[in-house]
Short mmCIF file of C-alpha atoms in Angstrom, two decimals:
data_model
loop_
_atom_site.label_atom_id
_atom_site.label_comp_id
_atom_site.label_asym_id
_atom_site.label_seq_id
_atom_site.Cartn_x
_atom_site.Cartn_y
_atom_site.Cartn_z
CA UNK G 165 -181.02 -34.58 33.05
CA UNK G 166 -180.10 -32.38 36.11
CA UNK G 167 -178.29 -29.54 36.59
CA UNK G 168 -174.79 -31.13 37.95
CA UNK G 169 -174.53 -32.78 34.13
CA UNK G 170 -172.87 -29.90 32.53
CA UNK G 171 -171.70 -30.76 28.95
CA UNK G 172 -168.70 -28.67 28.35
CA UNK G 173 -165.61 -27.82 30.97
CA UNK G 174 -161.88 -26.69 30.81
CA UNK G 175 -160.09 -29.58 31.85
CA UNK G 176 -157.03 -27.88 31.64
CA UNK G 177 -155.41 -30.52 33.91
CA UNK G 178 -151.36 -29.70 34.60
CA UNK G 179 -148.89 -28.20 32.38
CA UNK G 180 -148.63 -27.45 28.38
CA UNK G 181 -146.28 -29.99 27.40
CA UNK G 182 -143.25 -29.07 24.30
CA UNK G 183 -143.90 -30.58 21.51
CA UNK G 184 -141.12 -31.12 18.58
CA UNK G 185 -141.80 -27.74 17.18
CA UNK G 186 -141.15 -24.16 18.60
CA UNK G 187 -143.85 -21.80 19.13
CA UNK G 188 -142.45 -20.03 16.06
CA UNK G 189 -142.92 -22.97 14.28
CA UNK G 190 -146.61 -23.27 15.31
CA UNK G 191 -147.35 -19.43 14.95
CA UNK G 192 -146.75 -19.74 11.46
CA UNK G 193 -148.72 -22.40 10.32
CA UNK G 194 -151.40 -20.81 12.38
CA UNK G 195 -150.51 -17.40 10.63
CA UNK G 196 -150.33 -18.68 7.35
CA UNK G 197 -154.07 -20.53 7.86
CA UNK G 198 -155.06 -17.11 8.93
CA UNK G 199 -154.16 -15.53 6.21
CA UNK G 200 -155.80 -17.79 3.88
CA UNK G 201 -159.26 -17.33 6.12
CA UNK G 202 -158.99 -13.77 5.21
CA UNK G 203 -158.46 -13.66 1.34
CA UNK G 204 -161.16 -16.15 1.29
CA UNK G 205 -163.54 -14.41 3.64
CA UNK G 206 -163.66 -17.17 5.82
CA UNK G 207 -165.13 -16.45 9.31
CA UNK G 208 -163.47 -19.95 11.04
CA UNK G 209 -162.19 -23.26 10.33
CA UNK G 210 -163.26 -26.43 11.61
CA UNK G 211 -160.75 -29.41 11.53
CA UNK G 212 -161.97 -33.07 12.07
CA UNK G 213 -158.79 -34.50 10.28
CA UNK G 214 -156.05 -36.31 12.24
CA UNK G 215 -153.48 -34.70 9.79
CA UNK G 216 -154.98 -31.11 9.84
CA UNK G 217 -155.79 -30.89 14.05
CA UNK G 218 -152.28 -32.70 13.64
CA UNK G 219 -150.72 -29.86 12.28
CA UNK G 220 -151.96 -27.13 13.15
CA UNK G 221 -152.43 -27.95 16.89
CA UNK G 222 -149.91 -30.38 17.63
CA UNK G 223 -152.02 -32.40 19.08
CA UNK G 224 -152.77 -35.99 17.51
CA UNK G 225 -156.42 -37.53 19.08
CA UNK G 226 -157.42 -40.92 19.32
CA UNK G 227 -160.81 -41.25 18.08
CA UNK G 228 -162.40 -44.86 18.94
CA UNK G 229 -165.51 -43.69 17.61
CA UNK G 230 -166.09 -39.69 18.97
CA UNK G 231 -166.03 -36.72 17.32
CA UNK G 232 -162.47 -34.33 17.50
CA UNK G 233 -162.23 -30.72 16.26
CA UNK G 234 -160.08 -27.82 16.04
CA UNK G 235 -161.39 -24.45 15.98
CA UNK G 236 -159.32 -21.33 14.43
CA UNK G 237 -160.66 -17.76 14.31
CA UNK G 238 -158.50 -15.11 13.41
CA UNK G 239 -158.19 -14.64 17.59
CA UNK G 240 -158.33 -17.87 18.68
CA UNK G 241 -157.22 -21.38 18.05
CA UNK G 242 -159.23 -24.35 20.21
CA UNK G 243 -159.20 -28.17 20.25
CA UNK G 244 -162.45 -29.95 21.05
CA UNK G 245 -161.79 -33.39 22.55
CA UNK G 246 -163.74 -35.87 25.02
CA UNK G 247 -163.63 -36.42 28.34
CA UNK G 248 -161.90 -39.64 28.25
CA UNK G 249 -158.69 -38.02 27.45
CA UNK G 250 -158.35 -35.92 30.82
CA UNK G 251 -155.84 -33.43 30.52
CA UNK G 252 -153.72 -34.33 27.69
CA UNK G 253 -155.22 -32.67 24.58
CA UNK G 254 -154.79 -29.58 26.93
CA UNK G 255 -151.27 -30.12 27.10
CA UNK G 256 -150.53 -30.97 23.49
CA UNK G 257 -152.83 -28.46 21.69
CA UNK G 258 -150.70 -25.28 20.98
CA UNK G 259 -154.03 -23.11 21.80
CA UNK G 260 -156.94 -23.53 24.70
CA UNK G 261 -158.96 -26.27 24.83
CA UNK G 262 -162.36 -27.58 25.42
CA UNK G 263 -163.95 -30.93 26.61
CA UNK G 264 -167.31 -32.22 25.97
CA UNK G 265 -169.03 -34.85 28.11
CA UNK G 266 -170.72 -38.01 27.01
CA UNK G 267 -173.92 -37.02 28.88
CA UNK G 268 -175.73 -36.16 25.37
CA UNK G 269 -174.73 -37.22 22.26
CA UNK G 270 -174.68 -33.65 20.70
CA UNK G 271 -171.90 -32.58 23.22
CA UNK G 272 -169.79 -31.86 20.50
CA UNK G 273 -171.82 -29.83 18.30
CA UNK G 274 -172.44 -27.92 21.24
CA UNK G 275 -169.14 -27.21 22.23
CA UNK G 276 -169.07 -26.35 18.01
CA UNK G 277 -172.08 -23.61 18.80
CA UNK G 278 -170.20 -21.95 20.98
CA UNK G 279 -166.76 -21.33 19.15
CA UNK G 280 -168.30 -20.53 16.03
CA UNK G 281 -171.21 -17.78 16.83
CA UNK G 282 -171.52 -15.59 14.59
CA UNK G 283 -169.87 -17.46 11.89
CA UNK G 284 -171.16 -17.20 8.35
CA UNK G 285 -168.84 -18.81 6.07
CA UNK G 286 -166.66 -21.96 7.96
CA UNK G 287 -163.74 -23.62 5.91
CA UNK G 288 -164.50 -26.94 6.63
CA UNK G 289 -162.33 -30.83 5.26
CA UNK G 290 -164.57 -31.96 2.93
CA UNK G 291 -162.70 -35.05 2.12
CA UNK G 292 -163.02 -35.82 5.98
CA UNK G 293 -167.19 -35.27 6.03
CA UNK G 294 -169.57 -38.70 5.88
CA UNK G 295 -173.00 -37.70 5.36
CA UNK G 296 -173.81 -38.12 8.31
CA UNK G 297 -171.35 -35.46 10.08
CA UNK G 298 -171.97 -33.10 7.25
CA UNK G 299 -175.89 -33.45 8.21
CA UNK G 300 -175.16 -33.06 12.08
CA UNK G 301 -172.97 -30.24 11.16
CA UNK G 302 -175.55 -28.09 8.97
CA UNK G 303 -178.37 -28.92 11.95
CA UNK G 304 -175.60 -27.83 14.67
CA UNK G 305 -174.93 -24.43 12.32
CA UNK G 306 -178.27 -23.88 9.71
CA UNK G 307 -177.03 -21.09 7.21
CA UNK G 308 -174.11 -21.33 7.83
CA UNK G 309 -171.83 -21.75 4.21
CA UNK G 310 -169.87 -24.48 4.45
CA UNK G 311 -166.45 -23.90 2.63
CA UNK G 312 -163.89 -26.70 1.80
CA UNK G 313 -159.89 -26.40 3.14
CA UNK G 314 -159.09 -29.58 2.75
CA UNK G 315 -157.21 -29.11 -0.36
CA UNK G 316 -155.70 -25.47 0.47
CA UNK G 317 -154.30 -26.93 3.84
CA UNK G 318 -152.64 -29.88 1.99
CA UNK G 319 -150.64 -27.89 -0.22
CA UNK G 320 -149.85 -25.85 2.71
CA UNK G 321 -148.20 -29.11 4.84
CA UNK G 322 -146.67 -30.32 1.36
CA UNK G 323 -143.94 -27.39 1.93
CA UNK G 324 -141.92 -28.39 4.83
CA UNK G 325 -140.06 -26.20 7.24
CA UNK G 326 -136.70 -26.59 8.59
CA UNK G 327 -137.92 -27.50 11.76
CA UNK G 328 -139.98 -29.96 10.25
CA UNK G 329 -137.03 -31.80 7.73
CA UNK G 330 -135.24 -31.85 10.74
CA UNK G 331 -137.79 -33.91 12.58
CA UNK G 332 -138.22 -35.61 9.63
CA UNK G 333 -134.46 -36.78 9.47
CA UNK G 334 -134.97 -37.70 13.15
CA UNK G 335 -137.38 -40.40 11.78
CA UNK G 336 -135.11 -41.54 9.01
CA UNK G 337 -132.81 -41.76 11.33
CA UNK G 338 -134.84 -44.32 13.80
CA UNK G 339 -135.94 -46.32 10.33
CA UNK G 340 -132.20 -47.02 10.04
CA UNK G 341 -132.06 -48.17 13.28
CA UNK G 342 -135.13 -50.42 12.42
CA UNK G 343 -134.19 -51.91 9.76
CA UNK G 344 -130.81 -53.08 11.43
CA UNK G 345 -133.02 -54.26 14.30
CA UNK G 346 -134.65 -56.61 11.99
CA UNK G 347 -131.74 -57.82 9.80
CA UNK G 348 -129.87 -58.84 13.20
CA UNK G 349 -133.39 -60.96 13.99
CA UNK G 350 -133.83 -62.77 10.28
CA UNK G 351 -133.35 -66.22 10.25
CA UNK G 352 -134.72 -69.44 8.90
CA UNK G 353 -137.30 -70.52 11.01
CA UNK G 354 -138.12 -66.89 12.64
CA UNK G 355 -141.81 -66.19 12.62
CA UNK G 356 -142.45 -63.15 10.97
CA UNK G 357 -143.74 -61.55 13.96
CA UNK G 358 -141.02 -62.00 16.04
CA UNK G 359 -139.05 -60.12 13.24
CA UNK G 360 -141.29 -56.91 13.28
CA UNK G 361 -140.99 -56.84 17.23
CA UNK G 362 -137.50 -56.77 16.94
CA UNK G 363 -137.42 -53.63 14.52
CA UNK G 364 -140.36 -51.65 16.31
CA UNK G 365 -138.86 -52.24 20.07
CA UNK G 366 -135.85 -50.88 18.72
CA UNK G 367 -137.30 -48.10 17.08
CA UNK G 368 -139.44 -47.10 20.44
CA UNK G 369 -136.32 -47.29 22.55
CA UNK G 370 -134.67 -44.99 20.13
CA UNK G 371 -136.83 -42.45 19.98
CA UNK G 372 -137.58 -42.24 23.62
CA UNK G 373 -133.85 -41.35 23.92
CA UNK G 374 -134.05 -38.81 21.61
CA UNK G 375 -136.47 -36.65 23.61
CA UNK G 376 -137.39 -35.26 26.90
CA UNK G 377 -140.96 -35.77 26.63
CA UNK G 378 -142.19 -37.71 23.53
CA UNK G 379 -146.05 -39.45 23.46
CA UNK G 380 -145.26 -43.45 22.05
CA UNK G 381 -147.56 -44.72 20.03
CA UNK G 382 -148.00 -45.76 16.59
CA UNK G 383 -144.65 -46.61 15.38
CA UNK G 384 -144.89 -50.53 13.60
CA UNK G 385 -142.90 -52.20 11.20
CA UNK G 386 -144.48 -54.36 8.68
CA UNK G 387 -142.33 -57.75 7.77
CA UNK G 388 -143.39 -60.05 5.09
CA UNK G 389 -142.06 -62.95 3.90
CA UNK G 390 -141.86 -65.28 0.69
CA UNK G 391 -145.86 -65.06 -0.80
CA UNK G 392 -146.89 -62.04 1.75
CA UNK G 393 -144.58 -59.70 -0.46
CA UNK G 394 -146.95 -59.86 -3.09
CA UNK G 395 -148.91 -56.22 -1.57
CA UNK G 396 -146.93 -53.74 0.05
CA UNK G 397 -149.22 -53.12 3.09
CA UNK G 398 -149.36 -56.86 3.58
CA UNK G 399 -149.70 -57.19 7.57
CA UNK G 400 -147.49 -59.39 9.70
CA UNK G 401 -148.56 -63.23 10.41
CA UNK G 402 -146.45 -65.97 12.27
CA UNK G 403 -145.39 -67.76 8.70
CA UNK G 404 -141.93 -68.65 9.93
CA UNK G 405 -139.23 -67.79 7.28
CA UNK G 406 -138.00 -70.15 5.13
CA UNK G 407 -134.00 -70.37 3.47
CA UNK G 408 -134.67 -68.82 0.26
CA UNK G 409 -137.70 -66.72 1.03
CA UNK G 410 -137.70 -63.31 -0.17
CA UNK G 411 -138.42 -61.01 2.10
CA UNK G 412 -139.91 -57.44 2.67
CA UNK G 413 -138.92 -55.24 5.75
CA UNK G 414 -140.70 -51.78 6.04
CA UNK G 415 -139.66 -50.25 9.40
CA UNK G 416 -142.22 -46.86 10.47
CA UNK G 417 -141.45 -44.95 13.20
CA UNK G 418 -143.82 -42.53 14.12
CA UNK G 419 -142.95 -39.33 15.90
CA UNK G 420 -145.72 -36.58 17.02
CA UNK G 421 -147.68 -37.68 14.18
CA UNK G 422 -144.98 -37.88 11.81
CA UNK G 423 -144.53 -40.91 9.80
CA UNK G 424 -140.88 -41.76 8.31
CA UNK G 425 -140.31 -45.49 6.63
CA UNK G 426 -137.31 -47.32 5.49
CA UNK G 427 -138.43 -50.29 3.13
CA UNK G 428 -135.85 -53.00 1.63
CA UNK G 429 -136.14 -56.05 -0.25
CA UNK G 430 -134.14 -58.88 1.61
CA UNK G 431 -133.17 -62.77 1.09
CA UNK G 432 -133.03 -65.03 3.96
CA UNK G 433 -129.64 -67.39 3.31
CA UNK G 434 -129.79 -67.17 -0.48
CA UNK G 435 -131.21 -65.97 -3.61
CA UNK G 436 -131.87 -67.56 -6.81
CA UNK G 437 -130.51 -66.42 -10.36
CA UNK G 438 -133.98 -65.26 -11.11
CA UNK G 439 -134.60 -63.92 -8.06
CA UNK G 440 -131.37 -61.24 -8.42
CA UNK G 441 -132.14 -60.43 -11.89
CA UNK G 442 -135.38 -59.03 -10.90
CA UNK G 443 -134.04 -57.29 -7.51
CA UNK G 444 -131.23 -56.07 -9.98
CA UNK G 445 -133.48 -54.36 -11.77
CA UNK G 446 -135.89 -52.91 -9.47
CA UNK G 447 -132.67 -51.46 -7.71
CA UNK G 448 -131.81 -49.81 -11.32
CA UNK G 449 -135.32 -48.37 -11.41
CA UNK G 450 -134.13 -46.92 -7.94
CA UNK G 451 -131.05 -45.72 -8.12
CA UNK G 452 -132.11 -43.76 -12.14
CA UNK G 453 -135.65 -42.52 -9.39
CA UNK G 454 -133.16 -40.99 -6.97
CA UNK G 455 -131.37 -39.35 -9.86
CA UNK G 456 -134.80 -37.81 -11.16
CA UNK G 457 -135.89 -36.30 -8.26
CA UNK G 458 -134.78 -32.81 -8.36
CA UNK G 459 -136.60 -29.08 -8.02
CA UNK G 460 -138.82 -28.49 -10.76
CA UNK G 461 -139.10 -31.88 -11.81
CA UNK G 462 -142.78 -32.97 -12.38
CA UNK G 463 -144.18 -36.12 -10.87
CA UNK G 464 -145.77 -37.04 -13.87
CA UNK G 465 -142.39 -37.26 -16.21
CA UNK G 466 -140.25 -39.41 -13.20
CA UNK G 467 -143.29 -42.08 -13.30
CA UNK G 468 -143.40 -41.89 -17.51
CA UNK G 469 -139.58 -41.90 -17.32
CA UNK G 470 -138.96 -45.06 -14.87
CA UNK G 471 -142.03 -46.64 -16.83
CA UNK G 472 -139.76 -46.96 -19.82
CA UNK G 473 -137.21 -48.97 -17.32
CA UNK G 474 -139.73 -51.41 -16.32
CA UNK G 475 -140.64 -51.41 -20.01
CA UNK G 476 -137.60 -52.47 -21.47
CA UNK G 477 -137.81 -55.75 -19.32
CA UNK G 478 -141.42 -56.08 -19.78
CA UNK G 479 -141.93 -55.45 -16.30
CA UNK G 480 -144.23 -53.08 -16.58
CA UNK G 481 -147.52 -55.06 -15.66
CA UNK G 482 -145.99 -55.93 -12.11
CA UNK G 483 -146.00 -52.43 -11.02
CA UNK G 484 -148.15 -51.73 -8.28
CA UNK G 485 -148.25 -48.65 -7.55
CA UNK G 486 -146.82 -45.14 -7.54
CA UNK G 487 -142.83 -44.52 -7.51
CA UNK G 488 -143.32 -42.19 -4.28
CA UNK G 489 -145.32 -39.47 -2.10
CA UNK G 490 -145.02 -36.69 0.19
CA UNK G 491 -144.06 -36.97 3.98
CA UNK G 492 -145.05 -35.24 6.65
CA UNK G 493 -148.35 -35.40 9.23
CA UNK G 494 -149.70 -38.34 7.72
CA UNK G 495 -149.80 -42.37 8.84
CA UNK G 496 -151.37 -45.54 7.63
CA UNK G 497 -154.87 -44.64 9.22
CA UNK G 498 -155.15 -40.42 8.59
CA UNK G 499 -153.70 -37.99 5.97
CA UNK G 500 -152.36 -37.89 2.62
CA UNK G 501 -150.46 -35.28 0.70
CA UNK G 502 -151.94 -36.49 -2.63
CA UNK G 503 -150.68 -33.46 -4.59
CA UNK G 504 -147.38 -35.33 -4.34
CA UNK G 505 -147.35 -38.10 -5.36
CA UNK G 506 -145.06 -39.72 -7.93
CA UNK G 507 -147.83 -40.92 -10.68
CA UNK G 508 -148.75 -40.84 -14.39
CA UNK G 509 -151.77 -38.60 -13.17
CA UNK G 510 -149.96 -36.11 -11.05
CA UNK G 511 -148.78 -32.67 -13.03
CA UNK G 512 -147.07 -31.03 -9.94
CA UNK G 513 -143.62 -29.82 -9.84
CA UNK G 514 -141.13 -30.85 -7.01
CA UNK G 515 -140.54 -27.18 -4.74
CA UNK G 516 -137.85 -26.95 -2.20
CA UNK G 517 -139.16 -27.68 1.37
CA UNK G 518 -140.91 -30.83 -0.53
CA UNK G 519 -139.69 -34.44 1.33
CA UNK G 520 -140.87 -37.33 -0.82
CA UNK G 521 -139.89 -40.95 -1.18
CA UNK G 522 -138.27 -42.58 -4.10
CA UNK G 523 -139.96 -46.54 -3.93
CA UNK G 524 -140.48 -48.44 -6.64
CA UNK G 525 -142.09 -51.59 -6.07
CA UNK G 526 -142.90 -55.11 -8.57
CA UNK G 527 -144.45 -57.81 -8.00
CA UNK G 528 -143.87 -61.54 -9.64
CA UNK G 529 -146.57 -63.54 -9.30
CA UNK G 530 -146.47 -66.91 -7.33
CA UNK G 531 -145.30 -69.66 -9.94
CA UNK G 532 -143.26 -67.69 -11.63
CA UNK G 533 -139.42 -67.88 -11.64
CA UNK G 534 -138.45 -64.99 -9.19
CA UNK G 535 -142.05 -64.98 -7.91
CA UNK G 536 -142.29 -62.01 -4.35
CA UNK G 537 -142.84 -58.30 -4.39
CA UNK G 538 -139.67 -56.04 -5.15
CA UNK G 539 -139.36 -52.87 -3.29
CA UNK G 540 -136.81 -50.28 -2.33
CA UNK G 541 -137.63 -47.22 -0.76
CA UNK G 542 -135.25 -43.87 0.61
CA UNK G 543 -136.66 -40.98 1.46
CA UNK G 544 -135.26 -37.09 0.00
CA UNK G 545 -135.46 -33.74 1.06
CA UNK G 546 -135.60 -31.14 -1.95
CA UNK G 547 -133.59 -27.77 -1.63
CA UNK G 548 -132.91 -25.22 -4.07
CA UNK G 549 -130.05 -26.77 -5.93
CA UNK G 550 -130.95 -30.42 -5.52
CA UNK G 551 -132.19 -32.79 -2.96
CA UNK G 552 -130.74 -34.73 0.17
CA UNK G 553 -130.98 -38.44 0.88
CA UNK G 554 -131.89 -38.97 4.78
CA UNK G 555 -131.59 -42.63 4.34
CA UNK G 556 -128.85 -44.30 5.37
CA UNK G 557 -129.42 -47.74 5.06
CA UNK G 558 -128.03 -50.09 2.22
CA UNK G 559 -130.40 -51.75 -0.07
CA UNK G 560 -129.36 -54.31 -3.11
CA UNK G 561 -127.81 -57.81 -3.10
CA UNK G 562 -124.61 -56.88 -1.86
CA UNK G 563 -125.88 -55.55 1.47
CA UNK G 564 -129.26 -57.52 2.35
CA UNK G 565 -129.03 -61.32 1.70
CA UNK G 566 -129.12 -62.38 5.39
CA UNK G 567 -126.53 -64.92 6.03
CA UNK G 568 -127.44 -67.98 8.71
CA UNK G 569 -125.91 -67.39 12.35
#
C-alpha cells in the first residue's frame, strides 16, 4: 500500500444542509444523550442503528453492505460514513464528519480508534451487534467495556417533541393524500402495481412541495388485493383487481427518516353481506381502539380490552397482530419503538409526547365466507388531557367501496 492511500479524510464537500428540525431541536436530543452518558459513566457512544444515527444526527445512511457510525462524546458529536457518499453525510449530520476509504477493510474501525481514545466504558446498540461486528469491535477497542443504549435511547425517541408531532402530522398529512391517490386509480382490471404507483407518485410530489430542500427516498405504498390481504406486509404483484375483491391500501410516506402510514380496507365495485359484517366489525374494534387510547392508559389493557370485541364474534383467532405501535425514526427496514406497542405483553403506560397508531387487523381465511385481511389504521398524538387524530381520511363501508368509472 503506498503512501497516497490515506484511509480517513474530511470530505466536507459544500454546505450543511437544514434538515426538518431546528438546531434547538437537535441540541437537545444531543443534550439529553449527554446527560445519560454521564449518570452512567459512559465515556462515548457508538451508533450503528439507522434509527439512532437517524436521530441523533439527522442524517439517514444507506448501507449496501458497509459499516456507518455515529460518535458522541460529551464535546463532540461525529458521523462515520464511506466514501461513496461524497459530501452528503457532511451536510446532513448535525455535527463534523468523517469518511473512511475502501482501501482496507478495517477503515472503519480505524476511523472508530481515533474518536474514541481514551475511552473506557462505550454505550454501544446491542440489539444492532452480529457477532461478527461485536468481535471486530472488541479487536478495534480490547478493554474497552462495552455498555448497551439501545434500550435507554428508545425510550428516549418514544417521547416526541413538538417539532417532531409536527413533522409527524406533515406525514399524515401526505398519507391522506395517498390514499386518495389510490382510490382515484382502483378499478376492475387495474394491476395492483399500477395502483401503488399512483399513491407513492403522489405522495413524492407532495412532499417535495412541502419543503425547500427535502432528500426523496423511501416513501412506498403497499396495495393488495383479494388473497394478498391475508398478511399485512404483503408486497405488491401485477394480480389485476377483480369486481368484488377486497382490497388493502397502506400508503407510507417517508420524510427525513420518518415513517407515517394511512391503511384502509377497500372493495372494488361491491361487497358481499359477509364481507361487510366482518369490515363492520373490525371498524367497531376501531372506532372503541381510538376511544381507549388516552394518557395513562396501558398497552396491555387496550389489547385485553379490544380482545373481548373480537371475542364476542369469535374472531379472535384471525387476529394477527398487535392493535398499534409507536411512530417516529423508524421504517420497514431499521428501528422499532417496541416499548410501545399495543400488545397483551406490553405493561407501559401511554405519556404525552407519545404518537401511536390505533390498527386492528383480521384475517378470514381463503374459503371462507368473507375470506381477505381486515385492517384500519389512524394514527394519534397523546397530550395531557387526551389525544389528537392526524388522520384525516375516511375508512368503513360508507366511504371506501370504489364505485366503477
Amino acid at each position: 500500500m503506498t503512501d497516497d492511500m490515506i484511509r480517513t479524510i474530511e470530505w466536507h464537500n459544500g454546505e450543511k444542509v437544514s434538515g426538518p428540525f431546528s438546531d434547538a431541536e437537535m441540541d437537545r436530543r444531543q443534550s439529553l444523550l449527554r446527560q445519560h452518558m454521564g449518570l452512567h459513566d459512559l465515556d462515548v457512544c457508538l451508533f450503528t442503528s439507522m434509527q439512532n444515527i437517524g436521530y441523533f444526527s439527522g442524517f439517514i445512511y444507506c448501507a449496501f453492505g458497509r459499516k456507518y457510525g455515529f460518535v458522541v462524546d460529551q464535546n463532540t458529536a461525529t458521523s462515520i460514513s464511506a466514501g461513496i457518499d461524497g459530501g452528503q453525510p457532511y451536510r446532513m449530520t448535525y455535527g463534523t464528519n468523517i469518511t473512511y476509504t475502501d482501501w482496507r477493510k478495517d477503515n472503519f474501525w480505524f476511523a472508530v480508534q481515533n474518536l474514541t481514545k481514551g475511552t473506557k466504558r462505550l454505550g454501544v446498540e446491542f440489539d444492532h451487534l452480529t457477532l461478527d461486528i461485536k468481535s471486530q469491535l472488541e479487536r478495534a477497542l480490547p478493554g474497552v467495556q462495552l455498555v448497551d443504549v439501545a434500550v435507554d435511547t428508545m425510550w428516549m425517541r418514544t417521547i416526541k417533541s413538538e417539532e417532531e408531532i409536527a413533522h409527524i402530522t406533515i406525514g399524515a398529512n401526505v398519507a391522506d393524500i395517498g390514499g386518495a391517490a389510490a382510490a382515484e386509480a382502483v378499478a376492475a382490471g387495474v394491476p395492483e402495481h399500477e395502483v401503488a404507483l399512483a399513491s407513492t407518485q403522489a405522495m413524492v410530489r407532495e412532499i417535495s412541495s412541502r419543503f425547500d430542500f427535502v432528500e426523496l427516498m423511501d416513501t412506498w405504498t403497499w396495495f393488495q388485493s383479494g388473497i394478498n390481504t391475508d398478511g399485512a406486509h404483503n408486497p405488491v404483484t401485477n394480480k389485476l383487481i377483480d369486481a368484488g375483491d377486497i382490497l388493502s391500501l397502506n400508503s407510507f410516506p417517508m420524510i427525513f427518516g420518518y415513517y407515517t402510514a394511512l391503511e384502509r380496507t377497500m372493495f372494488c365495485e361491491h361487497a358481499s353481506p359477509e364481507h361487510l359484517r366482518l369490515w363492520q366489525i373490525n371498524v367497531d374494534v376501531h372506532e372503541a381502539g381510538l376511544k381507549l387510547i388516552q394518557p395513562g392508559a396501558r398497552c396491555m389493557d387496550i389489547a385485553t380490552q379490544l380482545n373481548d370485541i373480537y371475542r364476542q364474534h369469535d374472531l379472535l383467532q384471525y387476529r394477527s397482530f398487535g392493535y398499534g405501535h409507536s411512530f417516529g425514526v423508524l421504517s420497514h427496514y431499521y428501528g422499532r419503538e417496541a416499548g410501545v406497542e399495543l400488545r397483551e405483553d406490553i405493561k407501559t403506560e401511554l405519556q404525552p409526547g407519545m404518537v401511536v397508531s390505533m390498527e386492528p387487523m383480521i384475517m378470514i381465511p381463503e374459503g371462507q365466507p368473507g375470506a381477505g385481511g381486515y385492517r384500519e389504521h389512524d394514527i394519534l398524538v397523546v397530550h395531557e388531557d387526551g389525544v389528537t387524530n392526524i388522520t384525516g381520511y375516511p375508512y368503513g363501508p360508507e366511504h371506501n367501496i370504489i364505485e366503477a368509472r
